[in-house]
Amino acid sequence: MERGHRLLKWFIYSFLIGLGVMFICALSVYFYSYSQGPPSLTSDQNTVIYSNAEEVIGVKHGNQNRYWVKLDEISPHLKKAFLITEDRSFYEHFGFDMSRIAAAMIKNIVNMDKVEGASTITQQYARNLFLNHEKTWTRKINEAIYALRLEMFYEKDEIFEGYLNTIYFGHGNYGVEAASRYYFDKHANELTIAEAALLAGIPKGPSYYSPINHPEHATERQQMILKLMANQGEITETELKHAKQEKLAIAQEEERQGKQIAPYFQDVVIGEATTILDITKEELITGGYKIHTTLDTKKQKALEKTAENQMDDSSKIQVAAVSIEPKTGSVQALLGGRDYEESPYNRVVQAKRMAGSTFKPFLYYAALERGYTPATPLESAPTQFELADGRVYAPSNYNGYYANDEITLAQAIALSDNIYAVKTNLFYEPETLVETAKEFGIKSELPAVPSLALGTASVSVLEMAKGYSVLANGGKDVIPHTITKITNAEGEVLYERKKTEKEQVLDPKQSFILTHLMTGMFDENLNDYSRVTGAAIQDMLSRPYAGKTGSTNTDSWMIGFSPQVTTAVWTGYDKNEKITKTEEQAYARNIWAHYMEAVHKELPVKKFKPPEGVVAVSMDSHTGKIAHSGCEDQRVTYFVEGTEPRESCTLHVPKNLFDPNQPKDEKEDGSSLWDWVGF
């Protein structure tokens, strides 16, 4: 009897001690969990890139798809389906369902195997967020602690939202939004009852229940979930009947993969974003960021379509083109090559090629700023230049054409005369051109040599587009950019581009004068119109543009602008092969012309406006003097006030001026002879 009494006391003491130890352990776990603070509710997500019209143009996350949507943006059918199949007591327990745990233990003991689990939604969420799925005691303990922390610091709806956004659905898709898009090509709030039941069944075995790999398994589990929903009163019998009969349309391969818009542009965006946020590319594309960009999808499609239509499919020649809004520097369209899948090498920003005559505007701005006017004459004839080191430099004009006479700056630009350019470069010294190009934003290394006037330095397409945009906006600094705003997964703004007053880097009067001279490449009124560099595309154009062509043996350029759009186009071979085919030499200017016309259709016609201090003169382009009706090469030309020509042209006097049948003091239009000679 006494021995039995001692055993009872020992049992009671042991039980109480055990309870005490358990209480202390539980209290320790509680305080430890609390001391760790609230865990993050998010995991790696897709970074989404938007156009300037808020269209999704790209999603980045390697081979995984992840999206985060709010709980109220998820179909109620899908939420009910998950609660019924995964955790019916979710809103009642504190992270652990003790009754389910006990039932599962009994069932597993009876079957001598682990045939049933008891993990709650909170525990599964903890596992999805922070842990691996190894079946070890360490993992289970950590899972319990994470689950406890989630329940301590967050509301049930927050936990449920996180769970639905992180659960795995197979084929690289995490979360209900990614799964909805992948399997049904729709958003998570658009799912029908039947679709919701199908998706809710996948996480139990993402491969086994995949509707793509094993549609029969997926359908079988879907039917079971629909019955559970009906038994629990979540759907009516009528809804059950319709859901069972609904024929599900699984998205096709091309719909599941999605189409990336402007992939070369997106690469530039990723590079710019990593610099702004000071993070790695991997951190960016898995961070769930939302990047708002400057891309105009209409312009992008027009650029891609134009390049495709103008270039022969059999040709291996490449293309690079970029379109910028000159007032803001917004990159609105970008094409880094003919086929991104074949070659992701971005020729707009990564390649550097000789600019040819497209470099001349920088030279002529320097000249205008230092005393040249549009009427400044120089002789265009074959010339040998003796350099300081004793070498002789003998440039030539395109197709061997020379005026063999004096031509004005206005003519030199329209005809792209090389002799005029080299003479000007040597007169002001090549170092002047190097410094001036930097003012336009050219950052590439430039050799201070005579041939720099002819574009023998290698530069990027983006640099050249930037430089021309400075002219297009009247001489203000341009910073090409692709990003306007970046937010994190929670919508917090991390970066937003500010609208600031642009710095005036060029003289506005000289910028306008040069811009107007650059419209001369399309001037059909010139007597030697056939030699004007834009003659071949002039008929395609319906409004004022300024521009410049450029060519070398291996490069073909066309860069030009309106007040609203600057576009630079380069074509050539990646390995510097010579461009020998006539049609290939025309690709750049044809792409530019067709593209500019396409994107300006919806834009109002705007002319380049002269600033104060600039005067217009009807000038004879050949003599640089005031033109009259007998001058065949006349055009309106602008000068800084006080530098305009004062003398009238006397070279182009009508042949019948001294016809004895006409009054001696008048010419055929009735004006005085003195008007002709400038008195």
PDB file of C-alpha atoms in Angstrom, residues 203-454:
ATOM      1  CA  PRO A 203      -0.361  22.365 -55.131  1.00  0.00           C
ATOM      2  CA  LYS A 204      -0.928  18.915 -53.567  1.00  0.00           C
ATOM      3  CA  GLY A 205       1.249  17.530 -56.383  1.00  0.00           C
ATOM      4  CA  PRO A 206       2.224  20.204 -58.948  1.00  0.00           C
ATOM      5  CA  SER A 207       3.612  17.682 -61.396  1.00  0.00           C
ATOM      6  CA  TYR A 208       1.061  14.892 -60.829  1.00  0.00           C
ATOM      7  CA  TYR A 209      -1.942  17.227 -60.967  1.00  0.00           C
ATOM      8  CA  SER A 210      -0.683  19.452 -63.791  1.00  0.00           C
ATOM      9  CA  PRO A 211      -3.548  19.995 -66.292  1.00  0.00           C
ATOM     10  CA  ILE A 212      -0.895  20.177 -69.012  1.00  0.00           C
ATOM     11  CA  ASN A 213       1.084  17.029 -68.200  1.00  0.00           C
ATOM     12  CA  HIS A 214      -1.706  14.954 -66.601  1.00  0.00           C
ATOM     13  CA  PRO A 215      -5.134  16.413 -67.447  1.00  0.00           C
ATOM     14  CA  GLU A 216      -6.909  13.274 -66.212  1.00  0.00           C
ATOM     15  CA  HIS A 217      -5.362  13.557 -62.731  1.00  0.00           C
ATOM     16  CA  ALA A 218      -6.139  17.266 -62.594  1.00  0.00           C
ATOM     17  CA  THR A 219      -9.772  16.704 -63.589  1.00  0.00           C
ATOM     18  CA  GLU A 220     -10.243  13.920 -61.035  1.00  0.00           C
ATOM     19  CA  ARG A 221      -9.011  16.124 -58.191  1.00  0.00           C
ATOM     20  CA  GLN A 222     -11.028  19.082 -59.455  1.00  0.00           C
ATOM     21  CA  GLN A 223     -14.237  17.029 -59.302  1.00  0.00           C
ATOM     22  CA  MET A 224     -13.422  15.974 -55.740  1.00  0.00           C
ATOM     23  CA  ILE A 225     -12.892  19.585 -54.655  1.00  0.00           C
ATOM     24  CA  LEU A 226     -16.144  20.678 -56.296  1.00  0.00           C
ATOM     25  CA  LYS A 227     -18.018  18.033 -54.288  1.00  0.00           C
ATOM     26  CA  LEU A 228     -16.368  19.239 -51.064  1.00  0.00           C
ATOM     27  CA  MET A 229     -17.374  22.823 -51.851  1.00  0.00           C
ATOM     28  CA  ALA A 230     -20.966  21.718 -52.407  1.00  0.00           C
ATOM     29  CA  ASN A 231     -21.008  19.570 -49.235  1.00  0.00           C
ATOM     30  CA  GLN A 232     -19.768  22.530 -47.187  1.00  0.00           C
ATOM     31  CA  GLY A 233     -22.417  24.800 -48.679  1.00  0.00           C
ATOM     32  CA  GLU A 234     -19.948  27.029 -50.485  1.00  0.00           C
ATOM     33  CA  ILE A 235     -21.653  26.431 -53.835  1.00  0.00           C
ATOM     34  CA  THR A 236     -25.173  25.371 -54.759  1.00  0.00           C
ATOM     35  CA  GLU A 237     -26.149  22.146 -56.461  1.00  0.00           C
ATOM     36  CA  THR A 238     -26.850  24.110 -59.637  1.00  0.00           C
ATOM     37  CA  GLU A 239     -23.403  25.683 -59.497  1.00  0.00           C
ATOM     38  CA  LEU A 240     -21.893  22.248 -58.903  1.00  0.00           C
ATOM     39  CA  LYS A 241     -23.669  20.847 -61.948  1.00  0.00           C
ATOM     40  CA  HIS A 242     -22.543  23.700 -64.212  1.00  0.00           C
ATOM     41  CA  ALA A 243     -18.977  23.554 -62.901  1.00  0.00           C
ATOM     42  CA  LYS A 244     -18.723  19.817 -63.553  1.00  0.00           C
ATOM     43  CA  GLN A 245     -19.931  20.301 -67.104  1.00  0.00           C
ATOM     44  CA  GLU A 246     -17.782  23.336 -67.876  1.00  0.00           C
ATOM     45  CA  LYS A 247     -15.184  22.638 -70.540  1.00  0.00           C
ATOM     46  CA  LEU A 248     -11.959  24.264 -69.427  1.00  0.00           C
ATOM     47  CA  ALA A 249      -9.785  26.013 -72.002  1.00  0.00           C
ATOM     48  CA  ILE A 250      -6.160  25.584 -70.977  1.00  0.00           C
ATOM     49  CA  ALA A 251      -3.993  28.343 -72.448  1.00  0.00           C
ATOM     50  CA  GLN A 252      -1.959  27.454 -75.511  1.00  0.00           C
ATOM     51  CA  GLU A 253       1.837  27.424 -75.503  1.00  0.00           C
ATOM     52  CA  GLU A 254       2.234  30.857 -77.086  1.00  0.00           C
ATOM     53  CA  GLU A 255      -0.264  32.339 -74.607  1.00  0.00           C
ATOM     54  CA  ARG A 256       1.527  30.752 -71.650  1.00  0.00           C
ATOM     55  CA  GLN A 257       4.916  32.031 -72.711  1.00  0.00           C
ATOM     56  CA  GLY A 258       3.668  35.537 -73.474  1.00  0.00           C
ATOM     57  CA  LYS A 259       5.259  37.963 -75.876  1.00  0.00           C
ATOM     58  CA  GLN A 260       7.963  40.309 -74.736  1.00  0.00           C
ATOM     59  CA  ILE A 261       7.685  43.762 -76.269  1.00  0.00           C
ATOM     60  CA  ALA A 262      10.860  45.656 -77.161  1.00  0.00           C
ATOM     61  CA  PRO A 263      13.381  43.216 -75.604  1.00  0.00           C
ATOM     62  CA  TYR A 264      16.375  45.411 -76.463  1.00  0.00           C
ATOM     63  CA  PHE A 265      14.678  48.334 -74.744  1.00  0.00           C
ATOM     64  CA  GLN A 266      13.932  46.177 -71.708  1.00  0.00           C
ATOM     65  CA  ASP A 267      17.605  45.274 -71.377  1.00  0.00           C
ATOM     66  CA  VAL A 268      18.441  48.977 -71.230  1.00  0.00           C
ATOM     67  CA  VAL A 269      15.725  49.431 -68.591  1.00  0.00           C
ATOM     68  CA  ILE A 270      17.180  46.655 -66.420  1.00  0.00           C
ATOM     69  CA  GLY A 271      20.648  48.203 -66.643  1.00  0.00           C
ATOM     70  CA  GLU A 272      19.333  51.656 -65.778  1.00  0.00           C
ATOM     71  CA  ALA A 273      17.238  50.336 -62.877  1.00  0.00           C
ATOM     72  CA  THR A 274      20.126  48.453 -61.257  1.00  0.00           C
ATOM     73  CA  THR A 275      22.146  51.671 -61.337  1.00  0.00           C
ATOM     74  CA  ILE A 276      19.321  53.745 -59.853  1.00  0.00           C
ATOM     75  CA  LEU A 277      18.610  51.271 -57.029  1.00  0.00           C
ATOM     76  CA  ASP A 278      22.252  50.203 -56.619  1.00  0.00           C
ATOM     77  CA  ILE A 279      21.394  46.498 -56.645  1.00  0.00           C
ATOM     78  CA  THR A 280      22.380  43.507 -58.742  1.00  0.00           C
ATOM     79  CA  LYS A 281      20.423  42.313 -61.746  1.00  0.00           C
ATOM     80  CA  GLU A 282      19.416  39.158 -59.851  1.00  0.00           C
ATOM     81  CA  GLU A 283      18.094  41.243 -56.963  1.00  0.00           C
ATOM     82  CA  LEU A 284      16.170  43.428 -59.383  1.00  0.00           C
ATOM     83  CA  ILE A 285      14.432  40.734 -61.399  1.00  0.00           C
ATOM     84  CA  THR A 286      13.416  38.743 -58.314  1.00  0.00           C
ATOM     85  CA  GLY A 287      12.427  41.703 -56.159  1.00  0.00           C
ATOM     86  CA  GLY A 288       8.867  42.264 -57.334  1.00  0.00           C
ATOM     87  CA  TYR A 289       9.589  45.789 -58.548  1.00  0.00           C
ATOM     88  CA  LYS A 290       7.301  47.699 -60.869  1.00  0.00           C
ATOM     89  CA  ILE A 291       9.255  49.748 -63.372  1.00  0.00           C
ATOM     90  CA  HIS A 292       7.427  52.448 -65.310  1.00  0.00           C
ATOM     91  CA  THR A 293       9.188  53.402 -68.529  1.00  0.00           C
ATOM     92  CA  THR A 294       9.153  55.883 -71.392  1.00  0.00           C
ATOM     93  CA  LEU A 295       8.403  53.330 -74.113  1.00  0.00           C
ATOM     94  CA  ASP A 296       5.717  54.327 -76.609  1.00  0.00           C
ATOM     95  CA  THR A 297       4.470  50.966 -77.876  1.00  0.00           C
ATOM     96  CA  LYS A 298       3.021  52.501 -81.044  1.00  0.00           C
ATOM     97  CA  LYS A 299       6.378  54.022 -81.951  1.00  0.00           C
ATOM     98  CA  GLN A 300       8.153  50.789 -81.040  1.00  0.00           C
ATOM     99  CA  LYS A 301       5.906  48.705 -83.267  1.00  0.00           C
ATOM    100  CA  ALA A 302       6.295  51.233 -86.082  1.00  0.00           C
ATOM    101  CA  LEU A 303      10.098  51.082 -85.781  1.00  0.00           C
ATOM    102  CA  GLU A 304      10.189  47.283 -85.787  1.00  0.00           C
ATOM    103  CA  LYS A 305       7.730  47.009 -88.666  1.00  0.00           C
ATOM    104  CA  THR A 306       9.548  49.625 -90.744  1.00  0.00           C
ATOM    105  CA  ALA A 307      12.932  47.977 -90.307  1.00  0.00           C
ATOM    106  CA  GLU A 308      11.456  44.593 -91.168  1.00  0.00           C
ATOM    107  CA  ASN A 309       9.731  45.917 -94.287  1.00  0.00           C
ATOM    108  CA  GLN A 310      12.720  47.864 -95.597  1.00  0.00           C
ATOM    109  CA  MET A 311      15.408  45.234 -95.136  1.00  0.00           C
ATOM    110  CA  ASP A 312      15.785  42.103 -97.246  1.00  0.00           C
ATOM    111  CA  ASP A 313      15.290  38.928 -95.206  1.00  0.00           C
ATOM    112  CA  SER A 314      18.172  37.251 -97.005  1.00  0.00           C
ATOM    113  CA  SER A 315      20.636  39.977 -96.027  1.00  0.00           C
ATOM    114  CA  LYS A 316      22.756  39.556 -92.892  1.00  0.00           C
ATOM    115  CA  ILE A 317      23.166  43.308 -92.464  1.00  0.00           C
ATOM    116  CA  GLN A 318      22.186  44.593 -89.021  1.00  0.00           C
ATOM    117  CA  VAL A 319      20.241  47.619 -87.807  1.00  0.00           C
ATOM    118  CA  ALA A 320      20.244  49.836 -84.739  1.00  0.00           C
ATOM    119  CA  ALA A 321      17.758  52.630 -84.183  1.00  0.00           C
ATOM    120  CA  VAL A 322      16.540  54.798 -81.346  1.00  0.00           C
ATOM    121  CA  SER A 323      13.826  57.425 -81.106  1.00  0.00           C
ATOM    122  CA  ILE A 324      13.954  60.146 -78.439  1.00  0.00           C
ATOM    123  CA  GLU A 325      11.656  62.954 -77.377  1.00  0.00           C
ATOM    124  CA  PRO A 326      14.120  65.872 -77.590  1.00  0.00           C
ATOM    125  CA  LYS A 327      12.546  68.082 -74.932  1.00  0.00           C
ATOM    126  CA  THR A 328      12.625  65.418 -72.199  1.00  0.00           C
ATOM    127  CA  GLY A 329      15.206  62.853 -73.318  1.00  0.00           C
ATOM    128  CA  SER A 330      12.605  60.065 -73.076  1.00  0.00           C
ATOM    129  CA  VAL A 331      13.611  57.036 -75.136  1.00  0.00           C
ATOM    130  CA  GLN A 332      10.343  56.169 -76.865  1.00  0.00           C
ATOM    131  CA  ALA A 333      11.474  53.367 -79.177  1.00  0.00           C
ATOM    132  CA  LEU A 334      14.650  51.316 -79.478  1.00  0.00           C
ATOM    133  CA  LEU A 335      15.777  48.552 -81.807  1.00  0.00           C
ATOM    134  CA  GLY A 336      19.139  46.978 -81.040  1.00  0.00           C
ATOM    135  CA  GLY A 337      19.202  44.466 -83.879  1.00  0.00           C
ATOM    136  CA  ARG A 338      17.058  42.525 -86.318  1.00  0.00           C
ATOM    137  CA  ASP A 339      16.320  39.520 -84.087  1.00  0.00           C
ATOM    138  CA  TYR A 340      16.755  39.483 -80.319  1.00  0.00           C
ATOM    139  CA  GLU A 341      16.528  35.697 -80.104  1.00  0.00           C
ATOM    140  CA  GLU A 342      19.390  35.312 -82.561  1.00  0.00           C
ATOM    141  CA  SER A 343      21.484  38.123 -81.113  1.00  0.00           C
ATOM    142  CA  PRO A 344      20.658  40.032 -77.897  1.00  0.00           C
ATOM    143  CA  TYR A 345      23.703  42.245 -78.536  1.00  0.00           C
ATOM    144  CA  ASN A 346      22.319  45.776 -78.338  1.00  0.00           C
ATOM    145  CA  ARG A 347      23.846  47.803 -81.145  1.00  0.00           C
ATOM    146  CA  VAL A 348      22.257  51.045 -79.950  1.00  0.00           C
ATOM    147  CA  VAL A 349      24.216  51.192 -76.710  1.00  0.00           C
ATOM    148  CA  GLN A 350      26.901  48.511 -76.893  1.00  0.00           C
ATOM    149  CA  ALA A 351      28.305  48.989 -80.403  1.00  0.00           C
ATOM    150  CA  LYS A 352      30.462  51.902 -81.503  1.00  0.00           C
ATOM    151  CA  ARG A 353      30.789  52.657 -85.196  1.00  0.00           C
ATOM    152  CA  MET A 354      32.261  55.416 -87.336  1.00  0.00           C
ATOM    153  CA  ALA A 355      29.690  58.178 -87.636  1.00  0.00           C
ATOM    154  CA  GLY A 356      30.662  59.414 -91.100  1.00  0.00           C
ATOM    155  CA  SER A 357      29.152  62.727 -92.151  1.00  0.00           C
ATOM    156  CA  THR A 358      26.555  62.655 -89.377  1.00  0.00           C
ATOM    157  CA  PHE A 359      29.390  64.094 -87.257  1.00  0.00           C
ATOM    158  CA  LYS A 360      29.592  67.283 -89.353  1.00  0.00           C
ATOM    159  CA  PRO A 361      26.843  69.237 -87.548  1.00  0.00           C
ATOM    160  CA  PHE A 362      29.037  69.314 -84.430  1.00  0.00           C
ATOM    161  CA  LEU A 363      31.832  70.818 -86.524  1.00  0.00           C
ATOM    162  CA  TYR A 364      29.589  73.412 -88.121  1.00  0.00           C
ATOM    163  CA  TYR A 365      28.113  74.466 -84.799  1.00  0.00           C
ATOM    164  CA  ALA A 366      31.661  75.174 -83.596  1.00  0.00           C
ATOM    165  CA  ALA A 367      32.284  77.169 -86.772  1.00  0.00           C
ATOM    166  CA  LEU A 368      29.063  79.190 -86.454  1.00  0.00           C
ATOM    167  CA  GLU A 369      29.874  79.978 -82.855  1.00  0.00           C
ATOM    168  CA  ARG A 370      33.311  81.254 -83.893  1.00  0.00           C
ATOM    169  CA  GLY A 371      32.408  83.479 -86.806  1.00  0.00           C
ATOM    170  CA  TYR A 372      31.044  81.408 -89.684  1.00  0.00           C
ATOM    171  CA  THR A 373      27.655  82.248 -91.164  1.00  0.00           C
ATOM    172  CA  PRO A 374      25.551  80.247 -93.615  1.00  0.00           C
ATOM    173  CA  ALA A 375      27.075  82.442 -96.346  1.00  0.00           C
ATOM    174  CA  THR A 376      30.729  81.715 -95.504  1.00  0.00           C
ATOM    175  CA  PRO A 377      32.429  80.571 -98.740  1.00  0.00           C
ATOM    176  CA  LEU A 378      35.198  77.995 -99.216  1.00  0.00           C
ATOM    177  CA  GLU A 379      36.458  76.344-102.379  1.00  0.00           C
ATOM    178  CA  SER A 380      35.325  72.767-103.058  1.00  0.00           C
ATOM    179  CA  ALA A 381      38.048  71.115-105.128  1.00  0.00           C
ATOM    180  CA  PRO A 382      40.411  68.148-104.740  1.00  0.00           C
ATOM    181  CA  THR A 383      42.826  69.210-102.010  1.00  0.00           C
ATOM    182  CA  GLN A 384      45.904  67.752-100.371  1.00  0.00           C
ATOM    183  CA  PHE A 385      46.403  68.849 -96.781  1.00  0.00           C
ATOM    184  CA  GLU A 386      49.939  68.797 -95.417  1.00  0.00           C
ATOM    185  CA  LEU A 387      49.794  67.881 -91.751  1.00  0.00           C
ATOM    186  CA  ALA A 388      52.084  68.995 -88.943  1.00  0.00           C
ATOM    187  CA  ASP A 389      53.969  65.676 -88.972  1.00  0.00           C
ATOM    188  CA  GLY A 390      54.707  66.014 -92.679  1.00  0.00           C
ATOM    189  CA  ARG A 391      52.082  63.541 -93.840  1.00  0.00           C
ATOM    190  CA  VAL A 392      49.646  64.431 -96.583  1.00  0.00           C
ATOM    191  CA  TYR A 393      45.904  63.976 -96.130  1.00  0.00           C
ATOM    192  CA  ALA A 394      43.767  63.988 -99.279  1.00  0.00           C
ATOM    193  CA  PRO A 395      40.059  63.421 -98.555  1.00  0.00           C
ATOM    194  CA  SER A 396      37.578  63.044-101.377  1.00  0.00           C
ATOM    195  CA  ASN A 397      33.918  63.805-101.898  1.00  0.00           C
ATOM    196  CA  TYR A 398      31.273  61.132-102.382  1.00  0.00           C
ATOM    197  CA  ASN A 399      31.284  59.813-105.951  1.00  0.00           C
ATOM    198  CA  GLY A 400      34.194  62.143-106.739  1.00  0.00           C
ATOM    199  CA  TYR A 401      31.956  65.202-107.203  1.00  0.00           C
ATOM    200  CA  TYR A 402      33.441  68.669-106.565  1.00  0.00           C
ATOM    201  CA  ALA A 403      31.970  72.079-107.272  1.00  0.00           C
ATOM    202  CA  ASN A 404      35.469  73.274-108.331  1.00  0.00           C
ATOM    203  CA  ASP A 405      34.339  76.646-107.131  1.00  0.00           C
ATOM    204  CA  GLU A 406      33.479  78.376-103.895  1.00  0.00           C
ATOM    205  CA  ILE A 407      30.447  77.053-102.064  1.00  0.00           C
ATOM    206  CA  THR A 408      28.713  78.393 -98.980  1.00  0.00           C
ATOM    207  CA  LEU A 409      28.229  76.653 -95.667  1.00  0.00           C
ATOM    208  CA  ALA A 410      24.569  76.211 -96.593  1.00  0.00           C
ATOM    209  CA  GLN A 411      25.585  74.277 -99.696  1.00  0.00           C
ATOM    210  CA  ALA A 412      28.315  72.344 -97.896  1.00  0.00           C
ATOM    211  CA  ILE A 413      25.778  70.944 -95.426  1.00  0.00           C
ATOM    212  CA  ALA A 414      23.159  70.118 -98.062  1.00  0.00           C
ATOM    213  CA  LEU A 415      25.714  68.457-100.348  1.00  0.00           C
ATOM    214  CA  SER A 416      27.812  67.016 -97.488  1.00  0.00           C
ATOM    215  CA  ASP A 417      31.019  68.406 -98.989  1.00  0.00           C
ATOM    216  CA  ASN A 418      34.065  66.778 -97.359  1.00  0.00           C
ATOM    217  CA  ILE A 419      36.643  69.322 -98.519  1.00  0.00           C
ATOM    218  CA  TYR A 420      34.707  72.167 -96.914  1.00  0.00           C
ATOM    219  CA  ALA A 421      34.487  70.155 -93.671  1.00  0.00           C
ATOM    220  CA  VAL A 422      38.187  69.317 -93.427  1.00  0.00           C
ATOM    221  CA  LYS A 423      39.215  72.902 -94.253  1.00  0.00           C
ATOM    222  CA  THR A 424      36.941  74.134 -91.479  1.00  0.00           C
ATOM    223  CA  ASN A 425      38.264  71.577 -88.994  1.00  0.00           C
ATOM    224  CA  LEU A 426      41.868  72.519 -89.714  1.00  0.00           C
ATOM    225  CA  PHE A 427      41.114  76.230 -89.589  1.00  0.00           C
ATOM    226  CA  TYR A 428      39.721  75.997 -86.051  1.00  0.00           C
ATOM    227  CA  GLU A 429      42.015  73.078 -85.130  1.00  0.00           C
ATOM    228  CA  PRO A 430      40.652  69.559 -84.455  1.00  0.00           C
ATOM    229  CA  GLU A 431      40.759  70.067 -80.671  1.00  0.00           C
ATOM    230  CA  THR A 432      37.896  72.546 -81.090  1.00  0.00           C
ATOM    231  CA  LEU A 433      35.706  69.874 -82.659  1.00  0.00           C
ATOM    232  CA  VAL A 434      36.533  67.444 -79.847  1.00  0.00           C
ATOM    233  CA  GLU A 435      35.468  69.956 -77.212  1.00  0.00           C
ATOM    234  CA  THR A 436      32.333  70.932 -79.121  1.00  0.00           C
ATOM    235  CA  ALA A 437      31.245  67.308 -79.523  1.00  0.00           C
ATOM    236  CA  LYS A 438      31.481  66.959 -75.744  1.00  0.00           C
ATOM    237  CA  GLU A 439      29.103  69.907 -75.398  1.00  0.00           C
ATOM    238  CA  PHE A 440      26.611  67.909 -77.443  1.00  0.00           C
ATOM    239  CA  GLY A 441      27.001  64.983 -75.031  1.00  0.00           C
ATOM    240  CA  ILE A 442      29.402  62.744 -76.968  1.00  0.00           C
ATOM    241  CA  LYS A 443      31.362  60.803 -74.353  1.00  0.00           C
ATOM    242  CA  SER A 444      33.333  58.397 -76.530  1.00  0.00           C
ATOM    243  CA  GLU A 445      37.035  59.031 -76.968  1.00  0.00           C
ATOM    244  CA  LEU A 446      37.602  61.307 -79.959  1.00  0.00           C
ATOM    245  CA  PRO A 447      40.970  61.725 -81.696  1.00  0.00           C
ATOM    246  CA  ALA A 448      41.848  65.352 -82.496  1.00  0.00           C
ATOM    247  CA  VAL A 449      42.736  64.704 -86.143  1.00  0.00           C
ATOM    248  CA  PRO A 450      41.693  66.334 -89.453  1.00  0.00           C
ATOM    249  CA  SER A 451      39.579  63.336 -90.471  1.00  0.00           C
ATOM    250  CA  LEU A 452      37.405  63.692 -87.358  1.00  0.00           C
ATOM    251  CA  ALA A 453      35.395  66.206 -89.390  1.00  0.00           C
ATOM    252  CA  LEU A 454      34.344  63.295 -91.593  1.00  0.00           C
TER     253      LEU A 454
END
